[in-house]
Coordinates of C-alpha atoms in Angstrom, one line a residue:
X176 CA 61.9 103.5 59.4
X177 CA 61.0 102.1 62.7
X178 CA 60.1 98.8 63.1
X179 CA 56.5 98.1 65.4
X180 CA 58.3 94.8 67.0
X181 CA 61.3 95.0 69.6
X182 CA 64.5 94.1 68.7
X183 CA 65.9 90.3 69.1
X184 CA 67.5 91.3 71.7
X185 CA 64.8 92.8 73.7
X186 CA 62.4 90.2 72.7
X187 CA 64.8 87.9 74.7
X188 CA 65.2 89.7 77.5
X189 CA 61.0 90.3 77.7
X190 CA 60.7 87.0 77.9
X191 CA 63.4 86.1 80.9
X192 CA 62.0 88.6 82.4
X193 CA 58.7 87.4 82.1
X194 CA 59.9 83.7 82.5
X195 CA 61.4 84.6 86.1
X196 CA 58.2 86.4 87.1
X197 CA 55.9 83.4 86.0
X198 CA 58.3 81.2 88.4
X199 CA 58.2 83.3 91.5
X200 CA 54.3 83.7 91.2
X201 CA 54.2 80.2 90.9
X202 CA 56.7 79.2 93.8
X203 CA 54.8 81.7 95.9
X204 CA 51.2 80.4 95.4
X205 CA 53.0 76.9 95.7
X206 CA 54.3 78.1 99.6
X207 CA 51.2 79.8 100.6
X208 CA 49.1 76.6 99.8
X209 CA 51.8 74.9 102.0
X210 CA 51.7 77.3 104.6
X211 CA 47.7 77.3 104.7
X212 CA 47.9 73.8 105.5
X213 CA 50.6 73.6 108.2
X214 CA 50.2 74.4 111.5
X215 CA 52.2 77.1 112.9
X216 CA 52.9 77.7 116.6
X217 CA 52.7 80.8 118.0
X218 CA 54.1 82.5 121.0
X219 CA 52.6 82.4 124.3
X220 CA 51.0 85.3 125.6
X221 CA 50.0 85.4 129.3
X222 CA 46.2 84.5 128.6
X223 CA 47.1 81.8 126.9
X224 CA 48.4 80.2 130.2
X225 CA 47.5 78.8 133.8
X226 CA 50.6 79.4 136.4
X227 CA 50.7 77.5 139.5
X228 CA 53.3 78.9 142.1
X229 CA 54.7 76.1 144.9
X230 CA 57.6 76.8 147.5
X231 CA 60.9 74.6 147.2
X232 CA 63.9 73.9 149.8
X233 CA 66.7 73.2 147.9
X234 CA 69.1 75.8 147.2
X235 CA 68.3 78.0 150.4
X236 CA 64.4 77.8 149.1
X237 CA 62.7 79.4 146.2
X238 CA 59.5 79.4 144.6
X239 CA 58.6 77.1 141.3
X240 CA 56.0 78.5 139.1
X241 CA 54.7 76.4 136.8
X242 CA 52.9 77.4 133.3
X243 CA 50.2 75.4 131.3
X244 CA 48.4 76.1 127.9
X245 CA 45.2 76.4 128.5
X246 CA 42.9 73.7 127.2
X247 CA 43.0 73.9 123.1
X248 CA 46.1 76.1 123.0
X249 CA 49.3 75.4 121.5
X250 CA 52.3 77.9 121.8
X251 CA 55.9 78.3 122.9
X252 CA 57.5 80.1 125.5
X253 CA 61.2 81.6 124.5
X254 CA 64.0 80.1 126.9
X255 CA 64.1 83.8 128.7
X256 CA 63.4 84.1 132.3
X257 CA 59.6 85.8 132.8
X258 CA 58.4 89.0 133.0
X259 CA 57.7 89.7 136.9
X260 CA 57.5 91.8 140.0
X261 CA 56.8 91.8 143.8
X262 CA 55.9 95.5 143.8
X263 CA 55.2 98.2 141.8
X264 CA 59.0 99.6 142.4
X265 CA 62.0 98.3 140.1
X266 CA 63.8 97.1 142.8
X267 CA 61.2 94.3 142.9
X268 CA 61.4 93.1 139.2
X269 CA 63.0 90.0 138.6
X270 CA 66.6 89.7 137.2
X271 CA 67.7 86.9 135.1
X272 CA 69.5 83.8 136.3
X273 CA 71.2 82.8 133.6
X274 CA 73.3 84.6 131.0
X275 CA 72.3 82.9 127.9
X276 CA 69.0 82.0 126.2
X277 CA 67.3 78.3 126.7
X278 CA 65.6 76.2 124.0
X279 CA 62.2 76.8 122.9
X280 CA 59.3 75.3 125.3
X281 CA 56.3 74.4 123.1
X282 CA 53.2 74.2 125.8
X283 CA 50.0 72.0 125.0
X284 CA 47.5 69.0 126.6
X285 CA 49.7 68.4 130.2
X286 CA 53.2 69.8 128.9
X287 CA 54.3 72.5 131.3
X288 CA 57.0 75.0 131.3
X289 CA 59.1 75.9 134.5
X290 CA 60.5 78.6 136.0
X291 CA 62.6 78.9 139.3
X292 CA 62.5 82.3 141.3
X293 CA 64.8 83.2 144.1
X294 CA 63.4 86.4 146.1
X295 CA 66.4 87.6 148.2
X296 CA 69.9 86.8 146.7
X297 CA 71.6 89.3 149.6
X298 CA 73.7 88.0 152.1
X299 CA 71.8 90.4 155.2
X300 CA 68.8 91.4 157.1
X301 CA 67.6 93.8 154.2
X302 CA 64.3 93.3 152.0
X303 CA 60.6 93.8 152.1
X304 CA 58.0 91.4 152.7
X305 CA 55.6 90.6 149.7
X306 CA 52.9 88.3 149.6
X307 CA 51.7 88.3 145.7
X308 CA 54.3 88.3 143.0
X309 CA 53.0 90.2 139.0
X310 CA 54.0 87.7 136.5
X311 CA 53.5 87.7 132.6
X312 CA 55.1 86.7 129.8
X313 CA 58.2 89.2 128.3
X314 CA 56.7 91.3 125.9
X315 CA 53.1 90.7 127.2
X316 CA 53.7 93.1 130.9
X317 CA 50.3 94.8 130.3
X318 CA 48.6 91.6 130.7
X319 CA 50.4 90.4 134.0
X320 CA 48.6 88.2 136.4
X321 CA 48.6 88.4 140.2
X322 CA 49.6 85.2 141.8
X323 CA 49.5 84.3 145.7
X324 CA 52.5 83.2 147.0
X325 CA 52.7 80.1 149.1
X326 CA 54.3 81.9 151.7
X327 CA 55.1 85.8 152.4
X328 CA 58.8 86.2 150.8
X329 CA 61.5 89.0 151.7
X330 CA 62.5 90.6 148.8
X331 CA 66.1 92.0 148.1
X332 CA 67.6 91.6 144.3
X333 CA 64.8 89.0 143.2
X334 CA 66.3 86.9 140.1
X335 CA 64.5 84.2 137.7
X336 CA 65.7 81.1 136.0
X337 CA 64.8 80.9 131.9
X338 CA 61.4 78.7 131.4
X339 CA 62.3 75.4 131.3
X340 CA 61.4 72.4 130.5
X341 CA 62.4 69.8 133.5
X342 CA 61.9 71.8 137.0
X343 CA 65.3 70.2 137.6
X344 CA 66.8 72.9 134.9
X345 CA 64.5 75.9 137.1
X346 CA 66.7 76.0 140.4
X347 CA 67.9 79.4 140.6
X348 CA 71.2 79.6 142.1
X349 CA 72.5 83.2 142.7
X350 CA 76.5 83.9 143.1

């Protein structure tokens, strides 16, 4: 005859079982209290900022855009160069700078993220004249912003530093 109760054996291995579930409900409450109370910086979306675009000399002259939180907001821009465009053809868009990825630039109160962005890297006559560039954030295109330029710029093979954090870093030098 069958006995009504499990087996030593089973018993045992019921209650690791239960034992280890107990512990992971218990660590998880544990981290989501933790996480309730910490606060967590979130990317930056293009809303989220105020650009300011001034002309610089140096390195045959570019233009410096400058990006702000907004008062009360806290995120981070990732060390990629942004999202922008002279036009509306791809020929405009902006081609990155540098080959690697930069650090992390947390924006809030007066810290400011910069970018450097070199309009005509070609060596000749060619280009278009623009005298607004589209910016946004990468990822956030659909939310771009229209920005005057300090000057009308000829475009030809546009490129864009990574957002930094000293607009010493933002000078985009092309080959």
């Amino acid at each position: 005859m069958r006995s009504r109760f499990a087996a030593p054996s089973a018993r045992l291995a019921l209650a690791a079982v239960a034992a280890v579930a107990m512990t992971a409900t218990a660590t998880a409450t544990a981290t989501a209290t933790a996480d309730s109370r910490s606060s967590t910086v979130r990317a930056c979306a293009t809303k989220d900022l105020t650009f300011k675009v001034s002309l610089k000399t140096q390195a045959g002259g570019y233009f410096l855009v400058t990006a702000k939180a907004k008062s009360g907001v806290t995120c981070y821009l990732e060390g990629v160069f942004p999202s922008a465009s002279f036009g509306s053809s791809a020929d405009t868009e902006l081609s990155p700078a540098e080959h690697a990825v930069s650090e992390r630039v947390t924006l809030s109160d007066s810290t400011a993220a910069y970018a450097g962005i070199n309009p005509k890297t070609t060596n000749d006559d060619n280009g278009r004249q623009f005298d607004f560039i589209h910016l946004s954030i990468a990822g956030d295109e659909t939310n771009a912003v229209t920005l005057a330029l300090p000057e009308t710029a000829t475009v030809d093979r546009p490129i864009a530093t990574n957002w930094h954090t000293d607009p010493a870093d933002a000078v985009p030098f092309s080959d």
